[in-house]
Tab-separated table of C-alpha atoms in Angstrom:
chain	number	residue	atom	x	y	z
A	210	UNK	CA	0.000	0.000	0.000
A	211	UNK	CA	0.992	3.152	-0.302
A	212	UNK	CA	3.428	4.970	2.354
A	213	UNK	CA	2.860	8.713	3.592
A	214	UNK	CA	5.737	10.125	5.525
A	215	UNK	CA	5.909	13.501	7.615
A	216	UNK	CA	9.174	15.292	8.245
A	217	UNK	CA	10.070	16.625	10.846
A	218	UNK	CA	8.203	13.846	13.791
A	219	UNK	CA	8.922	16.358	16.164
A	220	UNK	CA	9.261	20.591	16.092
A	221	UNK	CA	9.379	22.926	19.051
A	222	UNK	CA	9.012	26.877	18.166
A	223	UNK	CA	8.868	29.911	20.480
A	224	UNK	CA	6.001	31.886	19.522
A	225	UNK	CA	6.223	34.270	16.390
A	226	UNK	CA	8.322	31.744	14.063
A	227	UNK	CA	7.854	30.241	11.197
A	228	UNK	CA	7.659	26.178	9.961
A	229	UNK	CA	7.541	24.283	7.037
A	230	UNK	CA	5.834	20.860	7.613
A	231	UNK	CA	6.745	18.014	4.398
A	232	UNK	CA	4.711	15.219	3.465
A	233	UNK	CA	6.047	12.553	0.774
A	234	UNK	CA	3.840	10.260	-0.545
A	235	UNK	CA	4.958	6.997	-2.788
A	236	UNK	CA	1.881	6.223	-5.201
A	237	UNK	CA	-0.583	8.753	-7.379
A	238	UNK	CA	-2.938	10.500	-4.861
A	239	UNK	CA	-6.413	11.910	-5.821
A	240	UNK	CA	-7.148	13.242	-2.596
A	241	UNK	CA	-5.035	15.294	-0.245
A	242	UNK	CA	-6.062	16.698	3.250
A	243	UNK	CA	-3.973	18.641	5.792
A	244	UNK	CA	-5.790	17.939	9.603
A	245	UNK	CA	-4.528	19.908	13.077
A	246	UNK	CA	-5.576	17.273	16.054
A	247	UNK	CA	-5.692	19.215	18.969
A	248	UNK	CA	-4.782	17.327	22.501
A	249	UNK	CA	-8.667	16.720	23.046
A	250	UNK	CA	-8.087	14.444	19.864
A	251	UNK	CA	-10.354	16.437	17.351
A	252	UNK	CA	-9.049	16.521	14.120
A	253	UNK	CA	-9.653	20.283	12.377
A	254	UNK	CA	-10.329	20.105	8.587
A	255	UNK	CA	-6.796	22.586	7.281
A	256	UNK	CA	-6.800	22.213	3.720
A	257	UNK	CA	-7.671	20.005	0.895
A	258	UNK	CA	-5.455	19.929	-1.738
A	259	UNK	CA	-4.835	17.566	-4.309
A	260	UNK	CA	-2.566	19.952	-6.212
A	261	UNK	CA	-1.854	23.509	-5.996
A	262	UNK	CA	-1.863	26.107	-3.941
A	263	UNK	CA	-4.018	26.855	-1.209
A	264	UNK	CA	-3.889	29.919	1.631
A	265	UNK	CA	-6.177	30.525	4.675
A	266	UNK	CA	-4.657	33.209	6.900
A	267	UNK	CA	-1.252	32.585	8.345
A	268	UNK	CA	-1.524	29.087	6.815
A	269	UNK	CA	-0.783	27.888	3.190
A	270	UNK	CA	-0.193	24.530	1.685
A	271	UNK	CA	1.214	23.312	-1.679
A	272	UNK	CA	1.312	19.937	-3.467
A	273	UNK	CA	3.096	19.211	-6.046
A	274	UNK	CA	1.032	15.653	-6.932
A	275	UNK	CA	4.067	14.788	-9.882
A	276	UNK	CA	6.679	15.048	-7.327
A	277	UNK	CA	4.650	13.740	-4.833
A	278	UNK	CA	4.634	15.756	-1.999
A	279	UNK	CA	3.249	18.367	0.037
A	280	UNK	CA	4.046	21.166	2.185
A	281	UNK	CA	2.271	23.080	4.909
A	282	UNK	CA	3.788	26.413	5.967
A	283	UNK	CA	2.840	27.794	9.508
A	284	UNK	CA	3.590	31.823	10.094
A	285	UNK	CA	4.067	33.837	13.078
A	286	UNK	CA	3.085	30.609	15.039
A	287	UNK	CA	0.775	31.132	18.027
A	288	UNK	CA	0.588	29.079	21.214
A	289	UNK	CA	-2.857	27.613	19.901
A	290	UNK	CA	-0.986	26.055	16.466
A	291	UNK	CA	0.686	23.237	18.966
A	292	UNK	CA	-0.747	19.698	18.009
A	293	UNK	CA	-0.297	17.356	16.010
A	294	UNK	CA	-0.893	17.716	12.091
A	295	UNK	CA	-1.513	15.127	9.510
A	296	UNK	CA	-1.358	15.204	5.947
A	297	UNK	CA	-3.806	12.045	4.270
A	298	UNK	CA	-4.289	10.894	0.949
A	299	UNK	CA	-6.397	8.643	-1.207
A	300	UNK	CA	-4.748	6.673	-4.009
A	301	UNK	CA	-6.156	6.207	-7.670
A	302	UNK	CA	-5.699	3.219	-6.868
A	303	UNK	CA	-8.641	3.004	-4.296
A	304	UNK	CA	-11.323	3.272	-6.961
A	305	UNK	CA	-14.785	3.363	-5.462
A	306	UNK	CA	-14.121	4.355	-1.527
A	307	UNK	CA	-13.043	7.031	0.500
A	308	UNK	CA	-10.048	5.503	2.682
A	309	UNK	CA	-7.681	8.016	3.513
A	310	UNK	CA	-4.372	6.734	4.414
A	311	UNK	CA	-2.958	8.915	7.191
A	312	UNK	CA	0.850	10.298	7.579
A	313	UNK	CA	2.853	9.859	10.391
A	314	UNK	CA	2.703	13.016	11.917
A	315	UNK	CA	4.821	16.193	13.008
A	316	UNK	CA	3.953	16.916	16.227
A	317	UNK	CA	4.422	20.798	16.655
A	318	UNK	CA	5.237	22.726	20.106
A	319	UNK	CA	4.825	26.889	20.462
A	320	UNK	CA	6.650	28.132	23.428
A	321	UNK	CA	5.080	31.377	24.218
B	128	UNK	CA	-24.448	24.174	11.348
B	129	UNK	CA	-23.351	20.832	13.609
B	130	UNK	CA	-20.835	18.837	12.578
B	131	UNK	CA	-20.109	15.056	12.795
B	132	UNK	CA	-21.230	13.978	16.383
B	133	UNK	CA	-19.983	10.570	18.002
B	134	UNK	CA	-21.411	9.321	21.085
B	135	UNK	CA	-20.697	7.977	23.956
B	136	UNK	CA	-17.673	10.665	24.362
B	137	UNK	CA	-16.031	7.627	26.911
B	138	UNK	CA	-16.637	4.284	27.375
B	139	UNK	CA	-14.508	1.836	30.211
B	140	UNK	CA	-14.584	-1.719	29.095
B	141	UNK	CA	-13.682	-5.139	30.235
B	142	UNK	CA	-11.847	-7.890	27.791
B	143	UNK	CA	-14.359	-10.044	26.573
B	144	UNK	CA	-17.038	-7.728	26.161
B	145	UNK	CA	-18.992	-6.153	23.355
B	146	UNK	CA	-19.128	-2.324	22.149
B	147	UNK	CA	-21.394	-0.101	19.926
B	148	UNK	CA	-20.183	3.164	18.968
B	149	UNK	CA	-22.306	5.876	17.287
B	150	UNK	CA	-22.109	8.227	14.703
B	151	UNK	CA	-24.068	11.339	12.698
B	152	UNK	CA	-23.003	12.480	10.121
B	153	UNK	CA	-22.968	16.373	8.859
B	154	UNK	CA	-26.509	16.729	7.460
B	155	UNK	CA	-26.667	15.842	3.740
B	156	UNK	CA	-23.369	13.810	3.820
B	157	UNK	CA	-24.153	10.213	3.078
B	158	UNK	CA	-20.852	8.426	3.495
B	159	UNK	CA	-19.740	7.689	7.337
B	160	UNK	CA	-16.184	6.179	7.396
B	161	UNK	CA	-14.670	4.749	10.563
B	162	UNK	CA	-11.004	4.911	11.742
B	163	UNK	CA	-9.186	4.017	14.616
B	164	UNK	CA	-6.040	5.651	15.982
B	165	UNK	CA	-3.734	4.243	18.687
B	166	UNK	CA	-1.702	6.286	20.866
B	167	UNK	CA	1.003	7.787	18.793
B	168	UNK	CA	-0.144	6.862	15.638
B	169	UNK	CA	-2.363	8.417	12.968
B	170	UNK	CA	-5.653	7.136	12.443
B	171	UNK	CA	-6.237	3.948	10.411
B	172	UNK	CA	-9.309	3.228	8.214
B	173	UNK	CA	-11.544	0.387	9.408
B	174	UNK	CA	-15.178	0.760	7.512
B	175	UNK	CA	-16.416	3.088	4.670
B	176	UNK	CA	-20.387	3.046	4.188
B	177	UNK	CA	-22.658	5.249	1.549
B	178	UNK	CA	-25.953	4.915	1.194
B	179	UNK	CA	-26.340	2.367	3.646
B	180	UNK	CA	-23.991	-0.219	1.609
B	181	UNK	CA	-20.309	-1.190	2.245
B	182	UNK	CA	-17.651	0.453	0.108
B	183	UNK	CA	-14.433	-0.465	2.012
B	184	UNK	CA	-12.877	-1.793	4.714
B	185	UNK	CA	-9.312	-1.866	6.049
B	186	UNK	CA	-7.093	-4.628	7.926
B	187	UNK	CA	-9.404	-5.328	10.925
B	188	UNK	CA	-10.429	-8.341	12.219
B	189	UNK	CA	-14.342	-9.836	11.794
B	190	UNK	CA	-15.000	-8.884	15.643
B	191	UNK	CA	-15.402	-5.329	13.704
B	192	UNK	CA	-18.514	-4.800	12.329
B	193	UNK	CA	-20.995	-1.641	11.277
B	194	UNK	CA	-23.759	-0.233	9.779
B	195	UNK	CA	-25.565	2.631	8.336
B	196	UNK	CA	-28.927	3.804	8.547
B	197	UNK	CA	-31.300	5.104	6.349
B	198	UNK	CA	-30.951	8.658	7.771
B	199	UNK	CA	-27.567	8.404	6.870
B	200	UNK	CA	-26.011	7.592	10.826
B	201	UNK	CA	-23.864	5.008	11.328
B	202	UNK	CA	-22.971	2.294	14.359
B	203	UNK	CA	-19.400	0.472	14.502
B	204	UNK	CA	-19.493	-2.575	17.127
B	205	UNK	CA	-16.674	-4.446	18.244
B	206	UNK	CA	-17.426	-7.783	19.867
B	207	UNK	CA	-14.496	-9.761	21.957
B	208	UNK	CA	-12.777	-6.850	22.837
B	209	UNK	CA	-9.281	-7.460	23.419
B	210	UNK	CA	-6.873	-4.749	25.498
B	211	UNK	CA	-5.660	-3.629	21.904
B	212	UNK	CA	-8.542	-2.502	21.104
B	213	UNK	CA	-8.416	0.311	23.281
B	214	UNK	CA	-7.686	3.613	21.101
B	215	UNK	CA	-9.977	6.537	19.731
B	216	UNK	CA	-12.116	5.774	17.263
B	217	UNK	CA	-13.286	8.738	15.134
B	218	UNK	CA	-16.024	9.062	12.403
B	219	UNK	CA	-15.582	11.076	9.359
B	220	UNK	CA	-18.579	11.954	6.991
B	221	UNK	CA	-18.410	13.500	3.288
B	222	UNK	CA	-20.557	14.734	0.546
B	223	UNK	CA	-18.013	15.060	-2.049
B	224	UNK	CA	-13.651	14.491	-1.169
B	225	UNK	CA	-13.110	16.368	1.403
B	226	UNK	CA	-13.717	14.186	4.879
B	227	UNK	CA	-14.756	15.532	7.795
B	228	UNK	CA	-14.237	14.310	11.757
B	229	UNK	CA	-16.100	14.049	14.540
B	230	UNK	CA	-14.648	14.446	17.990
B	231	UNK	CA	-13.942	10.272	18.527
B	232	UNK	CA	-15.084	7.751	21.232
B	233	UNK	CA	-12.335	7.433	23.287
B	234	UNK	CA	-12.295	3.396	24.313
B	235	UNK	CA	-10.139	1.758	27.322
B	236	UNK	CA	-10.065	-2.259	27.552
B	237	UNK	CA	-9.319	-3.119	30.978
């Protein structure tokens, strides 16, 4: 199946930086989503975004589907970005359902 | 508008014993999928329903079952539960590609 990896596993940040979260994928992907869990486990809907670019305030995304990968960029982090975020994909591959296989996760500290 | 609501928000089980977790999906989404996500991992993909039929299911044994109903909601029941089985298990519901999660049923096995 395929295999989504996140880079870095682990960042810590004092408040006001910026980050660059990667996610590689290894197959064709027709469905891309960027999710922030926060520690009550809820995962928040970030982006979806097959290919492209995409912004939403202080966060942006890009995939670049032929090179498969995709990055989310955080700016002038605030306490309330720490969590963990996923990037999750669904392979052409996986005609005729929605599975989304999930990444391995970076999870992201602010230090205020 | 709500979003995807799971209940019960806890449950405390004993090995051995059954479980029925519920799910409603975001009104006018008719696909429910179910996932479950250990501690430290991301979530994996156990069930996919639409319109009350199966359209997928990941690498889970048969004590994993579910269902949806005709207003769309959804149950997942585990039977036999074993101490692995404790994790959150979250509920996503779509209309078109984009997914979107509930809050999850946080299960212990004890």
């Amino acid at each position: 199946g395929i295999q989504v990896e996140q880079s870095p596993p682990d960042l810590i940040l004092q408040e006001g930086a910026n980050s660059t979260l990667r996610c590689n994928f290894s197959d064709s992907v027709n469905n891309l989503q960027w999710f922030h869990q926060n520690p009550w486990g809820q995962l928040i809907n970030l982006f979806y975004i097959p290919s492209g670019t995409k912004q939403n305030g202080r966060l942006s995304a890009t995939t670049v589907a032929t090179e498969r990968y995709s990055l989310l960029y955080i700016s002038s982090s605030q306490t309330t970005d720490s969590g963990v975020y996923f990037c999750a994909v669904k392979t052409l591959s996986n005609f005729g359902n929605e599975k989304l296989t999930f990444g391995t996760g970076t999870r992201l500290t602010i230090i205020p | 508008d709500a979003g995807v609501t799971q209940s019960p928000t806890h449950l405390i089980k004993t090995r051995g014993q059954h479980v029925t977790l519920r799910c409603s999906p975001i009104s006018g989404h008719k696909s429910v999928s179910w996932y479950q996500q250990v501690l430290g991992q991301g979530p994996q993909f156990i069930f996919q329903y639409y319109e009350k039929e199966e359209r997928g299911r990941g690498n889970f044994p048969d004590r994993f079952s579910a269902r949806q109903f005709p207003n769309y909601s959804s149950e997942l029941n585990v039977n036999a539960l074993l101490l692995g089985d404790s994790a959150l298990y979250l509920c996503a519901s779509s209309l078109g590609p984009e997914q979107y999660f509930g809050p999850g049923t946080r299960l212990t096995v004890t």
